[in-house]
PDB file of C-alpha atoms in Angstrom:
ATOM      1  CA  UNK A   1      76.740 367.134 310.368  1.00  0.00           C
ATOM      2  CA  UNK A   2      75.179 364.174 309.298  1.00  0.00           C
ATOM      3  CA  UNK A   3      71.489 365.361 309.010  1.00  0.00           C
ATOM      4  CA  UNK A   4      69.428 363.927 305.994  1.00  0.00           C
ATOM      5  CA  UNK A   5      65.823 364.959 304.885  1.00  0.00           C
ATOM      6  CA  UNK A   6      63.684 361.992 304.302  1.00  0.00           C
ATOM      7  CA  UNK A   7      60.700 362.665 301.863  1.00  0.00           C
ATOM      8  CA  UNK A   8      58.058 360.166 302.106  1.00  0.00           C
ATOM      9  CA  UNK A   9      55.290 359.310 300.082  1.00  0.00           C
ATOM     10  CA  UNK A  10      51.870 358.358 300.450  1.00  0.00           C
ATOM     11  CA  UNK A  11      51.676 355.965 303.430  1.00  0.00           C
ATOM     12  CA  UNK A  12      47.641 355.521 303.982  1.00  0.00           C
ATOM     13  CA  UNK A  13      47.650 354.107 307.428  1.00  0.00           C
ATOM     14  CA  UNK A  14      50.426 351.611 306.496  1.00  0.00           C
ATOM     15  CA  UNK A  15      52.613 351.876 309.559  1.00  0.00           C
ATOM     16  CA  UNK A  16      54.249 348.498 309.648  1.00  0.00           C
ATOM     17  CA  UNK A  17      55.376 349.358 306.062  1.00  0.00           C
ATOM     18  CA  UNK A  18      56.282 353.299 307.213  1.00  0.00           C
ATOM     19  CA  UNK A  19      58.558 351.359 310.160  1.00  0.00           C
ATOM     20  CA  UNK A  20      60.215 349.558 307.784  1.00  0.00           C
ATOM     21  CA  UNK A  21      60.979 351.813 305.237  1.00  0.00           C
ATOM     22  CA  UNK A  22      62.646 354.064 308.310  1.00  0.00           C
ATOM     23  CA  UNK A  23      64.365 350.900 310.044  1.00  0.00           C
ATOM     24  CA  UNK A  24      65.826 350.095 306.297  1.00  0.00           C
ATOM     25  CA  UNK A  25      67.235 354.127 305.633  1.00  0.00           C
ATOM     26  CA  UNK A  26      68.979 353.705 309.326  1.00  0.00           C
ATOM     27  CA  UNK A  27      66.640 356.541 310.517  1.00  0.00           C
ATOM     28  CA  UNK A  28      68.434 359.124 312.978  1.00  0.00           C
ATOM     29  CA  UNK A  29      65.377 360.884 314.709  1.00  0.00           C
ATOM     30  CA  UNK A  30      68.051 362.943 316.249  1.00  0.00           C
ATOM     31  CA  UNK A  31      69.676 364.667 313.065  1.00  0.00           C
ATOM     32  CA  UNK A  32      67.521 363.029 310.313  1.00  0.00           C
ATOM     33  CA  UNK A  33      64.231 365.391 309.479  1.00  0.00           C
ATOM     34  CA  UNK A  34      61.251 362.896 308.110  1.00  0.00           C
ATOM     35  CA  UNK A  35      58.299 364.339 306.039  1.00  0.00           C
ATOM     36  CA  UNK A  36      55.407 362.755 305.298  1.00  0.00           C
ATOM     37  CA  UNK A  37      54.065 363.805 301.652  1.00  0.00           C
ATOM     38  CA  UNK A  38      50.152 364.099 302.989  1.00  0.00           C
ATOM     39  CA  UNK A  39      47.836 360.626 302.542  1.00  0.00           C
ATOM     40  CA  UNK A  40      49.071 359.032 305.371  1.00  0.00           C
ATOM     41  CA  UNK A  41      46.190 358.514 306.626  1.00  0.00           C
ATOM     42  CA  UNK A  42      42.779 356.906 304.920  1.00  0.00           C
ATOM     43  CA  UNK A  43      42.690 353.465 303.024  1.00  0.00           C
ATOM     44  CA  UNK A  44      45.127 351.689 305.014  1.00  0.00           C
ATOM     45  CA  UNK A  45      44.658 349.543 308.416  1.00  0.00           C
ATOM     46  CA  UNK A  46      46.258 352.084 310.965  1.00  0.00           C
ATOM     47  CA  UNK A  47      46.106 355.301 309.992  1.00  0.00           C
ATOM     48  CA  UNK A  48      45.494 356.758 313.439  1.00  0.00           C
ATOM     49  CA  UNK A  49      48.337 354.831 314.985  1.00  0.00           C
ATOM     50  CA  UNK A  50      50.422 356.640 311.695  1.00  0.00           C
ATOM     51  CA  UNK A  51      49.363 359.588 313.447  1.00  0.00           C
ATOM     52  CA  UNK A  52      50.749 358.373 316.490  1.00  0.00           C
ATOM     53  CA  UNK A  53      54.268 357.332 315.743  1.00  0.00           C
ATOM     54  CA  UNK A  54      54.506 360.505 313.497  1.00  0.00           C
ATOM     55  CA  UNK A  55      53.765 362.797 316.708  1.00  0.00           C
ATOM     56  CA  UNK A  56      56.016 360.679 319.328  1.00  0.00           C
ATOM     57  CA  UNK A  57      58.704 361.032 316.371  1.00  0.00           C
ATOM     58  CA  UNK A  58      58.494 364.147 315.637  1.00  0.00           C
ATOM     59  CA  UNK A  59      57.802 363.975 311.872  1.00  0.00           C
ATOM     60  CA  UNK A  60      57.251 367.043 310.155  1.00  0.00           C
ATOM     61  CA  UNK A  61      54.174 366.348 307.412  1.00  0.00           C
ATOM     62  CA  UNK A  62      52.540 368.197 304.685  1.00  0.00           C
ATOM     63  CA  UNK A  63      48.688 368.157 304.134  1.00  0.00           C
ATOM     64  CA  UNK A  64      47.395 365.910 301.401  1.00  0.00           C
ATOM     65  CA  UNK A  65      43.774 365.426 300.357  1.00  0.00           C
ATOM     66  CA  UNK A  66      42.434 362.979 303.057  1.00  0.00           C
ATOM     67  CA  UNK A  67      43.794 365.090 305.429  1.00  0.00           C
ATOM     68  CA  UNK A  68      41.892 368.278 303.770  1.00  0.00           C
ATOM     69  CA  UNK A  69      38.435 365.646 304.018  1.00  0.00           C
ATOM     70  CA  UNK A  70      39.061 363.917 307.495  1.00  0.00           C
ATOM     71  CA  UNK A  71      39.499 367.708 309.021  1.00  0.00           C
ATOM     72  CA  UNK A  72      36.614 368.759 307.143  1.00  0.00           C
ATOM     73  CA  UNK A  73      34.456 365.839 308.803  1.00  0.00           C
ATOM     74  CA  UNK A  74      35.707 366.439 311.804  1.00  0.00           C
ATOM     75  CA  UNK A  75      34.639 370.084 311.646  1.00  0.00           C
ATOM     76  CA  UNK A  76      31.090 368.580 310.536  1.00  0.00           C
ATOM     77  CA  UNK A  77      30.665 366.677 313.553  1.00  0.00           C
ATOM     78  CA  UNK A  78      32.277 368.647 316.190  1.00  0.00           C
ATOM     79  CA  UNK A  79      31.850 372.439 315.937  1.00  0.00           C
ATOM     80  CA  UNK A  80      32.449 375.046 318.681  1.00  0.00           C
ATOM     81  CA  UNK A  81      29.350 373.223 320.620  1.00  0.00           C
ATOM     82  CA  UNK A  82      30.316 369.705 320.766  1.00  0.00           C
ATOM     83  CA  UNK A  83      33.711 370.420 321.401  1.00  0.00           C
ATOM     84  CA  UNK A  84      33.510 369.513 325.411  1.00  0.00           C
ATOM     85  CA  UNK A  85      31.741 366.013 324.124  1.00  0.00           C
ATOM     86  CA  UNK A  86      34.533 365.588 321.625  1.00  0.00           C
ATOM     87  CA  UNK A  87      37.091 365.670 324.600  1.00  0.00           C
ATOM     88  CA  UNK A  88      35.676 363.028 326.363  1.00  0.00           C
ATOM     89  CA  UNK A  89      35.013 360.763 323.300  1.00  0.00           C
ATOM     90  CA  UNK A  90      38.794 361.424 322.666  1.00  0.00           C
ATOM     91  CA  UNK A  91      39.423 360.049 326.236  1.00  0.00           C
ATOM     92  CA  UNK A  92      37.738 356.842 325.636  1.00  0.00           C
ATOM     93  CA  UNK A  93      39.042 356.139 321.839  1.00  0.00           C
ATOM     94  CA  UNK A  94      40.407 352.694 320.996  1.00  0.00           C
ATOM     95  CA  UNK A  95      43.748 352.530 319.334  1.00  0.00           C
ATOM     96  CA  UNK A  96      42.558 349.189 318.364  1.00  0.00           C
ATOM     97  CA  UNK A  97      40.022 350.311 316.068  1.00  0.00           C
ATOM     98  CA  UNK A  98      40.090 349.735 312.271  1.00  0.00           C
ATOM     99  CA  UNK A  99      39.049 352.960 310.661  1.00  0.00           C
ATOM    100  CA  UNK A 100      39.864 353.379 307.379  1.00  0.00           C
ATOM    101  CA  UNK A 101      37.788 355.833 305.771  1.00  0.00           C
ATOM    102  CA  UNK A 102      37.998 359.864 306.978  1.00  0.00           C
ATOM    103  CA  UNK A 103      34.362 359.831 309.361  1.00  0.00           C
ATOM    104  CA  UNK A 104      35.629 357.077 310.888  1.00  0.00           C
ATOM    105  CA  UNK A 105      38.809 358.748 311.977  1.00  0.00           C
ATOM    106  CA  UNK A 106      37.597 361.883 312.502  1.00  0.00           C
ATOM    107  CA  UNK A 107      35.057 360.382 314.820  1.00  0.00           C
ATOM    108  CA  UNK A 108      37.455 358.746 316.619  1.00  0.00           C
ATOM    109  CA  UNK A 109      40.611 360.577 316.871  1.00  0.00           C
ATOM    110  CA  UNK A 110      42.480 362.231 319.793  1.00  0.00           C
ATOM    111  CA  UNK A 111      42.774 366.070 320.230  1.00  0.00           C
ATOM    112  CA  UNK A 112      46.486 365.805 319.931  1.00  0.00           C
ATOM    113  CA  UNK A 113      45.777 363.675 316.415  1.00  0.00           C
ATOM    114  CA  UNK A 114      43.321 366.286 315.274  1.00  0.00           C
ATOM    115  CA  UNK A 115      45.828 369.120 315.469  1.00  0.00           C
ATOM    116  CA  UNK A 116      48.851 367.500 314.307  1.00  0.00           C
ATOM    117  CA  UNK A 117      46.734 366.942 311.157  1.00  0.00           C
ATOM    118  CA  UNK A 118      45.737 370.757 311.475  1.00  0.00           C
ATOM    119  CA  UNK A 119      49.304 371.962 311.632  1.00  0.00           C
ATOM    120  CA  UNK A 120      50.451 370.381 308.485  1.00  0.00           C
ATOM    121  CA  UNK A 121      50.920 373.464 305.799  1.00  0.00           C
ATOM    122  CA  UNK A 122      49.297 373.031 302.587  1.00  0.00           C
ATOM    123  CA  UNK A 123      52.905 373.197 300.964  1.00  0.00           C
ATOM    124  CA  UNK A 124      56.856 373.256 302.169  1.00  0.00           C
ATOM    125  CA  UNK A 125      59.106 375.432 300.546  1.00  0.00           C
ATOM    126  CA  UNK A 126      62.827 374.036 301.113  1.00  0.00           C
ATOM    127  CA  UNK A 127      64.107 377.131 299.505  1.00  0.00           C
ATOM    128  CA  UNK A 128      67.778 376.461 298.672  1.00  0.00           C
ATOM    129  CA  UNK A 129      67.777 372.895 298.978  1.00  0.00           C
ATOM    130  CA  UNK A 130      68.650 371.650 295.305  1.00  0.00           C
ATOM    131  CA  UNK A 131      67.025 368.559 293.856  1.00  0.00           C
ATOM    132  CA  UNK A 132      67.657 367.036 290.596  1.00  0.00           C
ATOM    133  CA  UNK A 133      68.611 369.564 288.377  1.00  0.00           C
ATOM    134  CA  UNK A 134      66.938 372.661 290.274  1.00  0.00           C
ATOM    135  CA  UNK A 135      68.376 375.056 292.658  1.00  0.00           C
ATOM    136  CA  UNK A 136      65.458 374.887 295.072  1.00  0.00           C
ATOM    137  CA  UNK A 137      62.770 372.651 295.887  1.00  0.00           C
ATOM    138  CA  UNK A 138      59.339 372.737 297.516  1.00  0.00           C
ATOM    139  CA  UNK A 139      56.694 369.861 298.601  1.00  0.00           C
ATOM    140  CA  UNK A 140      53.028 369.585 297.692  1.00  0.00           C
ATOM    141  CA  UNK A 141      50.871 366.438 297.813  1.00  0.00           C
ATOM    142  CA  UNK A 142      49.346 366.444 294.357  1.00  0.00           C
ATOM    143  CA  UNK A 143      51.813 368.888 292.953  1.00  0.00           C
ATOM    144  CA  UNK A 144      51.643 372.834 291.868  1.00  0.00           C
ATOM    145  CA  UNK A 145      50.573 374.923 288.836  1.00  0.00           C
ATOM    146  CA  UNK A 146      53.124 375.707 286.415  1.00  0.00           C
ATOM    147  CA  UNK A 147      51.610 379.339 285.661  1.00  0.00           C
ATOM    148  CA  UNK A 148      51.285 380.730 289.203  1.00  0.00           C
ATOM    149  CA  UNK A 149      54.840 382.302 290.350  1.00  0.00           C
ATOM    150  CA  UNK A 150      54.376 382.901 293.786  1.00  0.00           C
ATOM    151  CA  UNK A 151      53.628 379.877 296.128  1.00  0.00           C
ATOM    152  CA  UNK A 152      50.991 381.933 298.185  1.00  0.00           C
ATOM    153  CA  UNK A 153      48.606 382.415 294.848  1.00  0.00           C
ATOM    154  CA  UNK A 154      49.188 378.906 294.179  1.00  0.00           C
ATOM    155  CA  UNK A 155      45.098 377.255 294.521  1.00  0.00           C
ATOM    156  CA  UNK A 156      45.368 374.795 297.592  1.00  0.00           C
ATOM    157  CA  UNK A 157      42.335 372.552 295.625  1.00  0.00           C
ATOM    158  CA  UNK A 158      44.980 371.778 292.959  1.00  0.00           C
ATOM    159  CA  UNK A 159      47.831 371.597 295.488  1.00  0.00           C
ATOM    160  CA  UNK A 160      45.830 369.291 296.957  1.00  0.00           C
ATOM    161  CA  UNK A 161      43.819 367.058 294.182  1.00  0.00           C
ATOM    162  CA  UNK A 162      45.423 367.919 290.753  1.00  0.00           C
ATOM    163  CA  UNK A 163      46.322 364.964 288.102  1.00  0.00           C
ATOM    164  CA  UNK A 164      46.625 366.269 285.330  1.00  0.00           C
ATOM    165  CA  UNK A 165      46.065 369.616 283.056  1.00  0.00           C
ATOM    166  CA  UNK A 166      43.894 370.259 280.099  1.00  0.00           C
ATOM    167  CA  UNK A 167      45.283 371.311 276.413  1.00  0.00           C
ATOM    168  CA  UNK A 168      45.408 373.615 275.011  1.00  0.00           C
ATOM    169  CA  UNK A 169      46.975 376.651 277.440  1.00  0.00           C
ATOM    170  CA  UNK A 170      47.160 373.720 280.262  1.00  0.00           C
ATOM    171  CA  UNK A 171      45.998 376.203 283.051  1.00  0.00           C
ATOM    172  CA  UNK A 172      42.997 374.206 284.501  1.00  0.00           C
ATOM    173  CA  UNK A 173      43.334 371.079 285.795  1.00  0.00           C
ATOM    174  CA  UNK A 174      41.569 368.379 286.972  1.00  0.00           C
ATOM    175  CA  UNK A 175      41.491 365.699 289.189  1.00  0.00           C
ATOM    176  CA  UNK A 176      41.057 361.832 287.762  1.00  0.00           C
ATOM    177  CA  UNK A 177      43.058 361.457 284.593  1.00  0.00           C
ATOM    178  CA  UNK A 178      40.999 362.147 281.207  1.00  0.00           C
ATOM    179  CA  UNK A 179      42.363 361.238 277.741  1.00  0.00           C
ATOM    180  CA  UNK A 180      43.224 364.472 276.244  1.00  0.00           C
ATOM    181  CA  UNK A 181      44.631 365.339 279.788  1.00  0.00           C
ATOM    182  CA  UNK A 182      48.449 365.953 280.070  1.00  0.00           C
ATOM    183  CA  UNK A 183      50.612 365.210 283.573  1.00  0.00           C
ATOM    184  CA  UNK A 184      51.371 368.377 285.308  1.00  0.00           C
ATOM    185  CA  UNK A 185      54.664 367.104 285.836  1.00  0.00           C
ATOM    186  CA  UNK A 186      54.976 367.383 282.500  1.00  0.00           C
ATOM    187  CA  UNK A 187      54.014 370.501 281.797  1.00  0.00           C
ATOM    188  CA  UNK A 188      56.111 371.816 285.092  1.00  0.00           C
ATOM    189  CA  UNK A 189      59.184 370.246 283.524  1.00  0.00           C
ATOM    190  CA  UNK A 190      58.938 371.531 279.941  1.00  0.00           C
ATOM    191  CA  UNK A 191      58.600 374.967 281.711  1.00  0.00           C
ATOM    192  CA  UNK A 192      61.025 374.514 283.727  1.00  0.00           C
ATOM    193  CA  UNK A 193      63.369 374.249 281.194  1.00  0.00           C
ATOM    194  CA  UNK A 194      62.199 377.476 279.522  1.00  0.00           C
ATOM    195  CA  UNK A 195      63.660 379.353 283.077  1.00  0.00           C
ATOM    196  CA  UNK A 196      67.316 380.638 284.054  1.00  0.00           C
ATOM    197  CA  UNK A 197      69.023 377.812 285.780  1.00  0.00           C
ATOM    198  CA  UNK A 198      68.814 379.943 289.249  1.00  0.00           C
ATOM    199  CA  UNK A 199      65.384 379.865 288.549  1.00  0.00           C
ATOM    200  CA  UNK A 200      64.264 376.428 288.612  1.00  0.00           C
ATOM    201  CA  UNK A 201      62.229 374.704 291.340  1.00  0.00           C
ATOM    202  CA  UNK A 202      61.752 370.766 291.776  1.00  0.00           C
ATOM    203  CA  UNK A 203      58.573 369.643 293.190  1.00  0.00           C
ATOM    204  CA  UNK A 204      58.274 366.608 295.424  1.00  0.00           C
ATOM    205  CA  UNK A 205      55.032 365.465 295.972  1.00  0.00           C
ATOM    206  CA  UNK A 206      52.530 362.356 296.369  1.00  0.00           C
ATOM    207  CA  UNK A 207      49.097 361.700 295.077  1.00  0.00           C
ATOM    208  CA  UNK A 208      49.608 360.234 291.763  1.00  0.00           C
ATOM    209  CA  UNK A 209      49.667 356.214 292.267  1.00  0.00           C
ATOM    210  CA  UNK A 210      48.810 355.386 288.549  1.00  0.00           C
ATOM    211  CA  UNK A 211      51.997 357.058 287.964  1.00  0.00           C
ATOM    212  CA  UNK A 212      53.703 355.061 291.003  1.00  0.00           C
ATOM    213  CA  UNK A 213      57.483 356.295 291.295  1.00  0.00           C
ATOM    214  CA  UNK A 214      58.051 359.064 288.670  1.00  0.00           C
ATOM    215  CA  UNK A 215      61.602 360.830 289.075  1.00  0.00           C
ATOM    216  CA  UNK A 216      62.015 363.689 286.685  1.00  0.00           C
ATOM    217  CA  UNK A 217      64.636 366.469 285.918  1.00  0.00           C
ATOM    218  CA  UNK A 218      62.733 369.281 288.069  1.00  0.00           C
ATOM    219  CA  UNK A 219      59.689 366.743 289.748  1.00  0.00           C
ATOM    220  CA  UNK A 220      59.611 364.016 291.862  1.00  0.00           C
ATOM    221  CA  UNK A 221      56.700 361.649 292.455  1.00  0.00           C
ATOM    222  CA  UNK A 222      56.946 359.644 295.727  1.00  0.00           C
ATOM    223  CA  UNK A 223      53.558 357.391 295.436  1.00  0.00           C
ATOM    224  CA  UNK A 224      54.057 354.241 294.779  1.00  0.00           C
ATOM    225  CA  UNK A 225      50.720 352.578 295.278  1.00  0.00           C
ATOM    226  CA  UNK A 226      51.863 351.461 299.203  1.00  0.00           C
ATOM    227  CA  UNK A 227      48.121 350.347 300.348  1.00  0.00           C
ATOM    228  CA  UNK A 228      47.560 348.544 297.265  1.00  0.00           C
ATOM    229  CA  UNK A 229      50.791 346.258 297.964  1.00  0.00           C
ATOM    230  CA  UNK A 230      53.250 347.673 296.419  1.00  0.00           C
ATOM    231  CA  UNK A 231      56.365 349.293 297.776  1.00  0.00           C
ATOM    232  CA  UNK A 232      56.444 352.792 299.900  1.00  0.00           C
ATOM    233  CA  UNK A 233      58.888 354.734 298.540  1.00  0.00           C
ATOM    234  CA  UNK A 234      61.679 357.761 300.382  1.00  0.00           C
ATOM    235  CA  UNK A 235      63.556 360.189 298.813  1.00  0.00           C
ATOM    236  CA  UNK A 236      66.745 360.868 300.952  1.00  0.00           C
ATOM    237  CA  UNK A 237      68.470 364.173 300.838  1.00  0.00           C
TER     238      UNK A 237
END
């Protein structure tokens, strides 16, 4: 029938770039599912109007870290008493503000902007949809934990935040790269490989800019360091 899935990774308030990358894949909002890999929001110049064009597009999204923080702020500042206030602010918000860091846009963002951020799961699970070498597939910003078998137990601080894991049983993890730290993706792959072939998941996921585009057998890294002028990257399905 036509219909592609469109994985995309970390935008960070980039929209002219996110507009681009869409206009250049021939976009079909009509048959064509887009997902945005979490971070679109944060760093760049227009992450609220991001937010914007993702709800009047319908893009589906997955929650990355500055998603976790700007909801977290914006739970800070407006909790079950300020709510009415919040409403009114919302009412008077200026699309042609610069906010860039997660206060600022959870100060200043719209109801409808606050809980299409809230509605984005932690993690997709595409089930049967096979990627690279794998049978299924599933998205997480920063990635998953090689050791945890179900998705529910996996720990949404590393699906969120995780770099890289620690030698020598690689089952913690942290979040900045260290020297005697080793890529999950790494790790996922080699194990991976130790699976039945029915068995094997991909992972498609964001976060990692150091790393910028890293395609693997069973892992896919879609952050290509966007905000800091470099390319935004899709993978089409």
């Amino acid at each position: 029938n036509g219909e592609r899935l469109i994985l995309i990774g970390d935008v960070h308030g980039a929209k002219h770039e996110l507009k681009k990358l869409l206009n250049k894949i021939n976009v079909d909002y009509g048959t064509d599912r887009v997902v945005l890999l979490g971070d679109f929001i944060a760093k760049g110049p227009d992450s609220l109007e991001v937010v914007n064009f993702a709800i009047q597009r319908n893009l589906s999204c997955i929650r990355g870290n500055h998603e976790q923080e700007m909801l977290r702020r914006y739970a800070q500042m407006y909790n079950r008493h300020g709510l009415g206030k919040k409403v009114l602010d919302a009412q008077i918000s200026s699309t042609d503000l610069v906010c860039d860091d997660e206060i600022c846009l959870a100060k200043h963002a719209t109801i409808d902007q606050i809980l299409y951020i809230a509605n984005c799961p932690l993690m997709l699970d595409l089930d049967t949809i096979p990627l690279g070498k794998a049978k299924r597939s599933v998205l997480a910003h920063a990635g998953l934990m090689w050791n945890v078998d179900n998705l529910i137990d996996q720990d949404p601080e590393a699906v969120l935040n995780m770099r890289m894991l620690l030698p020598p049983d690689n089952t913690s993890w942290v979040d900045e790269p260290v020297e005697e730290g080793v890529h999950w993706a790494t790790v996922w792959n080699d194990y991976q490989r130790t699976l039945p072939e029915e068995n094997r998941t991909a992972v498609v996921y964001g976060h990692y800019a150091a790393e910028r585009l890293d395609l693997r057998d069973y892992s896919f890294g879609l952050d290509s360091a966007c905000v800091k002028g470099n390319h935004l990257s899709a993978l089409v399905v």
